[in-house]
PDB file of C-alpha atoms and ligand atoms in Angstrom:
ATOM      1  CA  UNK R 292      90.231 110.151 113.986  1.00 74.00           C
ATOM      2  CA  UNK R 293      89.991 107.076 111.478  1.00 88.00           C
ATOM      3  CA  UNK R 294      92.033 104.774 113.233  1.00 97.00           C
ATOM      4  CA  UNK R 295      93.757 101.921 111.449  1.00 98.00           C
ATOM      5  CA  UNK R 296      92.274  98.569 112.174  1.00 98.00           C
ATOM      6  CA  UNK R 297      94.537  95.154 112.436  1.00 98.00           C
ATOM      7  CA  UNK R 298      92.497  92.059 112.567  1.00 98.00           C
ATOM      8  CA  UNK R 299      94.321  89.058 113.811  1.00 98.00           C
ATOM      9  CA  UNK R 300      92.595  86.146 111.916  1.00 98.00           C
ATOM     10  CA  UNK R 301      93.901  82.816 114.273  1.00 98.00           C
ATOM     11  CA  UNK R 302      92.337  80.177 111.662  1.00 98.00           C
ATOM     12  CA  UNK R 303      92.626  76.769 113.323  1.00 98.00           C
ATOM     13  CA  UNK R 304      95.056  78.037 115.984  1.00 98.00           C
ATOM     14  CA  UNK R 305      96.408  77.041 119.045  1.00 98.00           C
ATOM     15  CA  UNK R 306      95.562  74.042 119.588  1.00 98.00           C
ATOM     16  CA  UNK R 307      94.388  74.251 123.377  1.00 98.00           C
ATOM     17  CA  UNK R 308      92.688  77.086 125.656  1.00 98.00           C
ATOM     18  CA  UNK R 309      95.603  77.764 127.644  1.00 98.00           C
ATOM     19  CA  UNK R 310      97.326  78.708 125.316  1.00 98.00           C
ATOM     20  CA  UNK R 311      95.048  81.232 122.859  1.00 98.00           C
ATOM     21  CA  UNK R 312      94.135  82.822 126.835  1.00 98.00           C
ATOM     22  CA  UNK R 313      98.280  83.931 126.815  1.00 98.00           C
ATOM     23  CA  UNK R 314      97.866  85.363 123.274  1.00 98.00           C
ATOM     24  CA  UNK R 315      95.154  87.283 124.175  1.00 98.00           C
ATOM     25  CA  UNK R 316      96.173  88.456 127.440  1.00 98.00           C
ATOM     26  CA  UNK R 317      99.369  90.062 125.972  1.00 98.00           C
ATOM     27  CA  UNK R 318      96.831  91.403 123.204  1.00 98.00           C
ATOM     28  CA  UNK R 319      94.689  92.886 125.523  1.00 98.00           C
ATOM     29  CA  UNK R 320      97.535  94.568 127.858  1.00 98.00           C
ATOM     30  CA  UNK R 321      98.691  96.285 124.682  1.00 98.00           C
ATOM     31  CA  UNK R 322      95.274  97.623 123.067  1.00 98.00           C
ATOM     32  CA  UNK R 323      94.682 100.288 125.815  1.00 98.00           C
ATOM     33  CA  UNK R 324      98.040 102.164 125.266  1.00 98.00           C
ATOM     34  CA  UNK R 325      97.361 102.265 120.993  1.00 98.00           C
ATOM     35  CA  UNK R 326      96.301 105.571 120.261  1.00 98.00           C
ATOM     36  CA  UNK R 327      95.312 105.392 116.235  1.00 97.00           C
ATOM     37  CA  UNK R 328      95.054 101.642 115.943  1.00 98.00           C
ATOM     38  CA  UNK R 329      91.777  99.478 116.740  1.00 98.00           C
ATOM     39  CA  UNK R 330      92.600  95.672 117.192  1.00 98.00           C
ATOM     40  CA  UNK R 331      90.537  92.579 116.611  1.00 98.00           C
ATOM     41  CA  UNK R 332      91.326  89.017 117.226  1.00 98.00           C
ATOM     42  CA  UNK R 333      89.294  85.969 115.606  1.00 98.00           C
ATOM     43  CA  UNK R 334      90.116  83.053 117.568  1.00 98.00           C
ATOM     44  CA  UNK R 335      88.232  79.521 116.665  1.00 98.00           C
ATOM     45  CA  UNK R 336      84.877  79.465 118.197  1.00 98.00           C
ATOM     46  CA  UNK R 337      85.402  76.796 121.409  1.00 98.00           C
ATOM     47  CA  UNK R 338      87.892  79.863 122.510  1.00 98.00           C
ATOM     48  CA  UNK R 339      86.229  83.228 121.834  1.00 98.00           C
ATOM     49  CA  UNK R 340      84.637  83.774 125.122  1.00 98.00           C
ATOM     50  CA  UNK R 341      87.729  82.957 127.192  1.00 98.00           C
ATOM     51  CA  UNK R 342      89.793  85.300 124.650  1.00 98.00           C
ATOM     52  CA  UNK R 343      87.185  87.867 125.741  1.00 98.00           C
ATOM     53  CA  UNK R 344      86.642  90.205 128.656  1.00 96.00           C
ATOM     54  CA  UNK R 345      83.589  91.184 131.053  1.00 92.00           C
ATOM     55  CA  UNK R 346      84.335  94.638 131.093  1.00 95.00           C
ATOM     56  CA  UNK R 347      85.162  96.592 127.625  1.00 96.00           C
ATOM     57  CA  UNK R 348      88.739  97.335 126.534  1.00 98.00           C
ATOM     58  CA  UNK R 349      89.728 100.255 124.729  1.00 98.00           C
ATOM     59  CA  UNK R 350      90.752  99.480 121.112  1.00 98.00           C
ATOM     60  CA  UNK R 351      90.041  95.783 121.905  1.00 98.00           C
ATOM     61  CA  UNK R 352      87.082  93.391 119.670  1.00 98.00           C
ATOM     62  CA  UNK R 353      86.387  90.327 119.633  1.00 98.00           C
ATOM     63  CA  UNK R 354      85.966  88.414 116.259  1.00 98.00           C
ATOM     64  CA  UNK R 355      84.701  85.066 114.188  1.00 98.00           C
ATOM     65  CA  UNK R 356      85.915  83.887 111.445  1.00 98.00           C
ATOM     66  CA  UNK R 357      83.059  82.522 110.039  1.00 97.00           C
ATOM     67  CA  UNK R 358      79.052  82.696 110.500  1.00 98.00           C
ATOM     68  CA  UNK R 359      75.839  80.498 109.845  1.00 98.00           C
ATOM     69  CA  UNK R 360      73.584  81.821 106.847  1.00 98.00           C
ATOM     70  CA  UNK R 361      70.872  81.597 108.719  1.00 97.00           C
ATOM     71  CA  UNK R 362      69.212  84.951 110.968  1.00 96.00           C
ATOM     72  CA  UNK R 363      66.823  82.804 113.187  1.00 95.00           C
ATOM     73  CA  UNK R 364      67.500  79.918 115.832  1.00 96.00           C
ATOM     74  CA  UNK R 365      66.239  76.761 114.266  1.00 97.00           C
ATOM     75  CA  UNK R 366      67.474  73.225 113.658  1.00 98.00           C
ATOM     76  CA  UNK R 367      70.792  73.558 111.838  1.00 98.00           C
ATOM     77  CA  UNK R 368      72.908  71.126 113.327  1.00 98.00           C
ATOM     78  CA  UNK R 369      76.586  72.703 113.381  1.00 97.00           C
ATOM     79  CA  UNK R 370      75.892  76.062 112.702  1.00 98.00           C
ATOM     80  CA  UNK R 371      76.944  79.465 114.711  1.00 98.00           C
ATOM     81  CA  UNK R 372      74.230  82.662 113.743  1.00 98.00           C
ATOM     82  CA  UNK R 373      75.458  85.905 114.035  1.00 98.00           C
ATOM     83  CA  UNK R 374      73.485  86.389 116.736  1.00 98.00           C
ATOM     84  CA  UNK R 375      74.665  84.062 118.702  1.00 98.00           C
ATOM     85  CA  UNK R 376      78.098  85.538 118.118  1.00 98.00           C
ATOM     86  CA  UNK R 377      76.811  89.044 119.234  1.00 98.00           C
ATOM     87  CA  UNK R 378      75.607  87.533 122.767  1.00 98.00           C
ATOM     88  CA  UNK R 379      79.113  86.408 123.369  1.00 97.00           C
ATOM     89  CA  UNK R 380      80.667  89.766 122.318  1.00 98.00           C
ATOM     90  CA  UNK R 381      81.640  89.376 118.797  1.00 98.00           C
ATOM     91  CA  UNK R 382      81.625  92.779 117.232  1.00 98.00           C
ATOM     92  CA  UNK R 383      83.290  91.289 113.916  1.00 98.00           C
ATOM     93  CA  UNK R 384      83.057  88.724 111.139  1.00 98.00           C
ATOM     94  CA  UNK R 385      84.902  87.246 108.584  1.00 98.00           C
ATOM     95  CA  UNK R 386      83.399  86.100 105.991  1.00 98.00           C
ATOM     96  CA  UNK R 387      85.003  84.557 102.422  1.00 97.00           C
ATOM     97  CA  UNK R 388      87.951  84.244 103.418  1.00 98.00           C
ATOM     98  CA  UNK R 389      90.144  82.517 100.603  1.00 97.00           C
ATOM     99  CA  UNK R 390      90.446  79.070 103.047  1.00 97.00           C
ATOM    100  CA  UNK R 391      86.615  79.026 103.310  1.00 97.00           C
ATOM    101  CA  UNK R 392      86.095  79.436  99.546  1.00 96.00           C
ATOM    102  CA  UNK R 393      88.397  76.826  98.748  1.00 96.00           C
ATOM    103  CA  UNK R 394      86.284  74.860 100.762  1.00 96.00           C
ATOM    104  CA  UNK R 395      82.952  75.300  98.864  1.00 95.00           C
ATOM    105  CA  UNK R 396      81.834  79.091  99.848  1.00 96.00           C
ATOM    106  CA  UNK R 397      80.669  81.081  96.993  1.00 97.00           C
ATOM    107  CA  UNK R 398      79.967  84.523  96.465  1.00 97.00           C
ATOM    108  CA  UNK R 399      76.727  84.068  96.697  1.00 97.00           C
ATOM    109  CA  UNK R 400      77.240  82.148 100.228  1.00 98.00           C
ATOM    110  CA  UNK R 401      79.429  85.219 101.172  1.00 98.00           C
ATOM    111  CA  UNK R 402      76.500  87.579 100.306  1.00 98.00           C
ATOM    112  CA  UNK R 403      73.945  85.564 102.440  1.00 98.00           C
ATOM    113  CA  UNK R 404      76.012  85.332 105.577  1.00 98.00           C
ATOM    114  CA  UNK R 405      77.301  89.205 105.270  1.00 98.00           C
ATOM    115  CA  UNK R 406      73.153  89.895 105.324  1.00 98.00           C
ATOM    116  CA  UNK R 407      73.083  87.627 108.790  1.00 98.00           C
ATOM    117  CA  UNK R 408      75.863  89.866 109.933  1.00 98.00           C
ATOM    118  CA  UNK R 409      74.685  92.915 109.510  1.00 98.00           C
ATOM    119  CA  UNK R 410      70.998  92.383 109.949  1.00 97.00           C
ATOM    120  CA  UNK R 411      72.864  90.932 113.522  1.00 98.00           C
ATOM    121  CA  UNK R 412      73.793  94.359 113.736  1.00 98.00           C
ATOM    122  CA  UNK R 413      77.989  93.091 113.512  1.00 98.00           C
ATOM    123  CA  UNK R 414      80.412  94.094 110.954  1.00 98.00           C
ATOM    124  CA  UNK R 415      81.355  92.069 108.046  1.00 98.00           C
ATOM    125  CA  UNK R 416      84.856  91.795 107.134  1.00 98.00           C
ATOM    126  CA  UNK R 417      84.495  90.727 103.185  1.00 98.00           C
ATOM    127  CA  UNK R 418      87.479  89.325 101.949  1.00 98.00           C
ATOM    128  CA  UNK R 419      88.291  89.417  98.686  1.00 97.00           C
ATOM    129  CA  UNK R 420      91.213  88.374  96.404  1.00 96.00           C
ATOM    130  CA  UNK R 421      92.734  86.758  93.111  1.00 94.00           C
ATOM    131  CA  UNK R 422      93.405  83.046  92.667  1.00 93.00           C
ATOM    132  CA  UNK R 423      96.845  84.415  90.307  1.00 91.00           C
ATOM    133  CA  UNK R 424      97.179  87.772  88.527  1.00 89.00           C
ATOM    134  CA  UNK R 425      98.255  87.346  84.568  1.00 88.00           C
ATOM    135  CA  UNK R 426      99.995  90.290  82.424  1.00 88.00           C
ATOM    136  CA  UNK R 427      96.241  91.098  80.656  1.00 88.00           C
ATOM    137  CA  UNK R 428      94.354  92.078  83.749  1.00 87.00           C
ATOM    138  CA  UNK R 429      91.430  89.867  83.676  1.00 90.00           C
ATOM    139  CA  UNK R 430      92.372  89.458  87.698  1.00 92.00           C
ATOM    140  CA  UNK R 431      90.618  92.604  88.046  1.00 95.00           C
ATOM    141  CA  UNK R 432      87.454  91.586  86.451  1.00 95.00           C
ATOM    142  CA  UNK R 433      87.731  88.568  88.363  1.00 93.00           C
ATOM    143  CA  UNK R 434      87.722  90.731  91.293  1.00 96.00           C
ATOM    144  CA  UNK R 435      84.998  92.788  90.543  1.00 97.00           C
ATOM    145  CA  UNK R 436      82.607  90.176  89.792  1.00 97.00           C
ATOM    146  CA  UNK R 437      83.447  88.607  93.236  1.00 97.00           C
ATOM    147  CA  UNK R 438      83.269  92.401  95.159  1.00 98.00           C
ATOM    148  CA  UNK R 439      80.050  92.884  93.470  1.00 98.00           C
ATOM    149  CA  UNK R 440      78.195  88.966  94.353  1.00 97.00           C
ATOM    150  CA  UNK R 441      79.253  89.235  97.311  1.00 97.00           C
ATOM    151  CA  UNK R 442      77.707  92.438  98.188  1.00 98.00           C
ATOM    152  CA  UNK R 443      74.593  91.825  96.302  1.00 97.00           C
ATOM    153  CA  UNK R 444      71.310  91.986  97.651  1.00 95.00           C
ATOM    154  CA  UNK R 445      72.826  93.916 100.674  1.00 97.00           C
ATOM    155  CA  UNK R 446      70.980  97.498 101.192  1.00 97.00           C
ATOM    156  CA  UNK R 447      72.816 100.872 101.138  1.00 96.00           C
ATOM    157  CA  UNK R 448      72.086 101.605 104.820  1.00 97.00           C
ATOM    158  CA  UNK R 449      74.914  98.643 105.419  1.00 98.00           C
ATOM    159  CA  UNK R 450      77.216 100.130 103.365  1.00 98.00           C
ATOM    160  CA  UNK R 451      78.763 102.030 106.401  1.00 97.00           C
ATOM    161  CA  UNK R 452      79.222  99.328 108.372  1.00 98.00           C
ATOM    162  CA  UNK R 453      80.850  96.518 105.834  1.00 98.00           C
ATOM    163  CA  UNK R 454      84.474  96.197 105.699  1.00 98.00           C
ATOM    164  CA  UNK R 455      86.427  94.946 102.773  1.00 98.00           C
ATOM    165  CA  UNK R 456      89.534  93.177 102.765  1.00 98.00           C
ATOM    166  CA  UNK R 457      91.880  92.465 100.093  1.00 98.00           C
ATOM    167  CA  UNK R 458      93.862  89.360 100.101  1.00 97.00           C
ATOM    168  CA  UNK R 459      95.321  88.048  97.046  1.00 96.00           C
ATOM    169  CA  UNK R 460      95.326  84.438  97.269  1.00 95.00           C
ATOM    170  CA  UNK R 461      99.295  83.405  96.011  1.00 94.00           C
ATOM    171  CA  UNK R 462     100.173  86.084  98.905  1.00 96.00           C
ATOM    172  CA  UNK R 463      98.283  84.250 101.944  1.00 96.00           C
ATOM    173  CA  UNK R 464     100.703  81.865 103.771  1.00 95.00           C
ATOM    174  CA  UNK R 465     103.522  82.838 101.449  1.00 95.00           C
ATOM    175  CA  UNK R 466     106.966  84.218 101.705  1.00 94.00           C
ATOM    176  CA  UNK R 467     106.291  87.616 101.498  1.00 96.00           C
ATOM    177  CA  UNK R 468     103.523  90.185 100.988  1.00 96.00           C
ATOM    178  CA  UNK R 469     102.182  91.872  97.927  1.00 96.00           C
ATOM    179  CA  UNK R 470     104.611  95.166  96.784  1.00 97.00           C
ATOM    180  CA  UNK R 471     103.302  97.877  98.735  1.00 98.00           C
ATOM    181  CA  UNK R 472     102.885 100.202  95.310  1.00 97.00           C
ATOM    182  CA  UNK R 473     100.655  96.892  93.810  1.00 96.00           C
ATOM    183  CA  UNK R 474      98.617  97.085  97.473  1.00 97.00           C
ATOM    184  CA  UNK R 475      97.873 100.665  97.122  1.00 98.00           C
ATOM    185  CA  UNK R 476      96.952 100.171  93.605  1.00 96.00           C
ATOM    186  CA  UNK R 477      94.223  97.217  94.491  1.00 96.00           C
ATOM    187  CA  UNK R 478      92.878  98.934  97.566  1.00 97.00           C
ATOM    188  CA  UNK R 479      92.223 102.504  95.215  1.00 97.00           C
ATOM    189  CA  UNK R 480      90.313  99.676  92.506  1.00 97.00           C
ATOM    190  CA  UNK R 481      88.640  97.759  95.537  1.00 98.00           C
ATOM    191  CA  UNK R 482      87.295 101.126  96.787  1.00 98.00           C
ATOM    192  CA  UNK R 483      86.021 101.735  93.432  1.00 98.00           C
ATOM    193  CA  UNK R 484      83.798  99.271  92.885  1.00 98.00           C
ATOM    194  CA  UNK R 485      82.142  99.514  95.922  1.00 98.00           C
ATOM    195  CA  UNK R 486      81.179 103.078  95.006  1.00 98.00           C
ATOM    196  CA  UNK R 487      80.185 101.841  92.082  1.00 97.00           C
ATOM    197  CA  UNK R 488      78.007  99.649  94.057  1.00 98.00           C
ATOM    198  CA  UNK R 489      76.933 102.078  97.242  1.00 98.00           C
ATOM    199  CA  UNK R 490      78.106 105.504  95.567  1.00 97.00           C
ATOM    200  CA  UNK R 491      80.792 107.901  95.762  1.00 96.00           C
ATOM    201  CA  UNK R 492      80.506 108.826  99.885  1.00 96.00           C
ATOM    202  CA  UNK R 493      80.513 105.018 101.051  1.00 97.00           C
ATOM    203  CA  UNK R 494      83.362 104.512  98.675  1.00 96.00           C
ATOM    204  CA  UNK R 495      85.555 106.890 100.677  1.00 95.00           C
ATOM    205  CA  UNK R 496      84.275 105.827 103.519  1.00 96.00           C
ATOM    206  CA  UNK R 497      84.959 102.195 103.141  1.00 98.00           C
ATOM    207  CA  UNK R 498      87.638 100.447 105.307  1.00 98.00           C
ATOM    208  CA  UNK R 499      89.961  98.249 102.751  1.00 98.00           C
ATOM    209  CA  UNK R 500      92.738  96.237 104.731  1.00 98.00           C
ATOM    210  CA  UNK R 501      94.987  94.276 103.109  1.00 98.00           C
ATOM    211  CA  UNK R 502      96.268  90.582 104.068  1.00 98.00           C
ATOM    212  CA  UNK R 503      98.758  88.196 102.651  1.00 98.00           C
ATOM    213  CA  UNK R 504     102.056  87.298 104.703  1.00 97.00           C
ATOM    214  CA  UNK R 505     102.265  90.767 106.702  1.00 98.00           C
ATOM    215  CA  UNK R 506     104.503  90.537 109.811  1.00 98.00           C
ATOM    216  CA  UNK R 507     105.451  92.900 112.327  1.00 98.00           C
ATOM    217  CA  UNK R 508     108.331  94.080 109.803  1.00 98.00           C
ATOM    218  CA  UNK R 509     106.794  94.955 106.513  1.00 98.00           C
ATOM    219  CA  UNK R 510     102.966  96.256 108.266  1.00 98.00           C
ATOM    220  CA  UNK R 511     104.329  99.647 108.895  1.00 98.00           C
ATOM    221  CA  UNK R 512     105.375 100.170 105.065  1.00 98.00           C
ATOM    222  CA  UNK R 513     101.876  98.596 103.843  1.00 98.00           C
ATOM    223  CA  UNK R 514     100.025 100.690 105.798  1.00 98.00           C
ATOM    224  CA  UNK R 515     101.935 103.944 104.342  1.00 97.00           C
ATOM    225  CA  UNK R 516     103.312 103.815 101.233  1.00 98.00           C
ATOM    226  CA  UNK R 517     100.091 100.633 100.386  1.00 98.00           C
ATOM    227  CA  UNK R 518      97.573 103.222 101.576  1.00 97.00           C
ATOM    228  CA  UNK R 519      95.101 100.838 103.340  1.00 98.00           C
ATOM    229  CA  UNK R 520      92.892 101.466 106.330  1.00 98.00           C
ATOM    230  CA  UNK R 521      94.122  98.571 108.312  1.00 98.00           C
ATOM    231  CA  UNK R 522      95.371  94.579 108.401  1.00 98.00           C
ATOM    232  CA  UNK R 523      93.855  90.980 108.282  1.00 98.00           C
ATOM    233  CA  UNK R 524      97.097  89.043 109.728  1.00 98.00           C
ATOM    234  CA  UNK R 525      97.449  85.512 110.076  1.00 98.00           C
ATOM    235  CA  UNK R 526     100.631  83.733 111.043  1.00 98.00           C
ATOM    236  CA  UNK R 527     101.909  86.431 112.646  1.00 98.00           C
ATOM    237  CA  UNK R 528      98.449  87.049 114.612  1.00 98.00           C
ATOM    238  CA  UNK R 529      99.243  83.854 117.009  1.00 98.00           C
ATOM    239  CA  UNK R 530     102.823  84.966 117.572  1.00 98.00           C
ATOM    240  CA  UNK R 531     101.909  87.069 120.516  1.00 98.00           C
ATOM    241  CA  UNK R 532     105.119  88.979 121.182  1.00 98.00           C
ATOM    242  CA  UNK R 533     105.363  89.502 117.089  1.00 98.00           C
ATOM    243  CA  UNK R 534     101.547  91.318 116.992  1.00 98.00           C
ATOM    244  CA  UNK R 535     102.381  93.478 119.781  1.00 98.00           C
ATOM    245  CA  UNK R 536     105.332  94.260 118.350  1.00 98.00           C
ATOM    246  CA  UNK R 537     103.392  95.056 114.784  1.00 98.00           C
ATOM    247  CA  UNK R 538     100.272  97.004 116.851  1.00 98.00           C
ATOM    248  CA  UNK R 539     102.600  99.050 118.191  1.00 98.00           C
ATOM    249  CA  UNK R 540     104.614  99.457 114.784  1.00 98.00           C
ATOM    250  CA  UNK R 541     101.575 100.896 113.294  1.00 98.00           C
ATOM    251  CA  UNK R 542     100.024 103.084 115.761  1.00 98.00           C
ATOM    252  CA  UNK R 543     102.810 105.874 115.619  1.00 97.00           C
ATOM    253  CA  UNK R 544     102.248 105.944 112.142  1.00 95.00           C
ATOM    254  CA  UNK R 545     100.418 109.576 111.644  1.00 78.00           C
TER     255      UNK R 545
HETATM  256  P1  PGA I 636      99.027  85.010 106.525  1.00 78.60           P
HETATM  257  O1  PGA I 636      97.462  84.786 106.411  1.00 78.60           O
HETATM  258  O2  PGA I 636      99.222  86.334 107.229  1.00 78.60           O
HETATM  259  O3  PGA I 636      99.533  83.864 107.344  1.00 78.60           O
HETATM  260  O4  PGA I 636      99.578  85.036 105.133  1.00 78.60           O
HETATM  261  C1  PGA I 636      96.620  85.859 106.101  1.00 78.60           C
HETATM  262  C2  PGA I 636      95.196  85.414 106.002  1.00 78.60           C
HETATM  263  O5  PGA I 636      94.940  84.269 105.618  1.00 78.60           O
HETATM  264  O6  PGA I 636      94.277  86.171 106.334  1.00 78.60           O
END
């Protein structure tokens, strides 16, 4: 079964480790009874082991929301590598995210650290997005030039293993979402180019999730009538009783 996967991206939330254990506790209670949906949560570094777990749980991953360029151990003061991130159980990482570009991350950046990830042997989760959309379309070829830079230089034996998400940037911390027919209509383009880049099997293989304001209330209609393979949440991802609510949502979803 290709189960739907719902990443909960914390950013710089909560503020102490007492509290991002609760969220993740109630996470982690719920995961086990999903039966189509995987979950990931990204908490800020200082608090991914404690948000972990010794033993494995079912439909449960651990995530980072950002990685180091560099593969090898070496004297770059401040950074995280990927492997360091697998040692403490990280299976996930995103990278570009529209917070993180703002800051000064290019495509090319998000091309060097989704190499680190996968050569790490971790998954990338690429996000991609429009600053604004205009009435012409040149969004989309704004969009395909940053899907394809970001990607370059990666080899076709990754292509399995990346996962693309689609966030347009004036939906992130906004009101509400995208429309779900506009979401559907992205993810089929965003899936397009990257068989245009890895070829036609890896482009309907490719996980696309969308993220933008998505709440326990409108994920069930993005999933189905948007069409995409899963969720990057963030607000609603530290409201513990709100994600459970939105796991569970989406997992009787056929
Ligand atoms: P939001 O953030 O759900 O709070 O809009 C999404 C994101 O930044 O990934």
């Amino acid at each position: 079964m290709n189960k739907k996967l719902i990443v909960g991206n914390w950013k710089m939330n909560p503020m102490t480790i007492d509290e991002a254990q609760k969220i993740a506790r109630k996470i982690k209670r719920t995961a086990p009874i999903l039966v189509s949906t995987e979950t990931v949560i990204a908490p800020p570094y200082p608090f991914i082991i404690s948000c972990g777990s010794k033993k494995s749980i079912k439909n449960f991953h651990l995530g980072s929301q950002s990685v180091s360029i560099e593969i090898n151990s070496g004297p770059f003061t401040g950074e995280v590598s990927a492997s360091i991130l697998k040692d403490v159980g990280v299976e996930y990482v995103i990278i570009g995210h529209s917070e993180q570009r703002a800051r000064g991350e290019s495509d090319v950046t998000v091309s060097k650290k989704a190499l680190a990830v996968l050569t790490a042997g971790l998954s990338p989760i690429i996000c991609v997005g429009e600053i604004v959309r205009d009435d012409a379309g040149a969004y989309l070829d704004t969009l395909k030039n940053q899907i394809k830079t970001s990607l370059e230089g990666i080899e076709q034996k990754f292509s399995a293993d990346i996962i693309l998400a689609y966030e347009p940037v004036w939906a992130i911390g906004a009101q509400e979402a995208m429309k779900n027919e506009d979401i559907h209509e992205s993810s089929i383009f965003v899936k397009k180019v990257f068989s245009d880049i890895f070829g036609p099997e890896a482009g309907l293989k490719v996980k696309v999730l969308y993220g933008g304001s998505v709440n326990y209330r409108n994920a069930p209609d993005i999933i189905s009538i948007g069409k995409v393979d899963g969720l990057l949440v963030g607000r609603e991802s530290v409201n513990a009783p709100g994600f459970v609510e939105l796991l569970k949502a989406v997992d009787v979803l056929k």
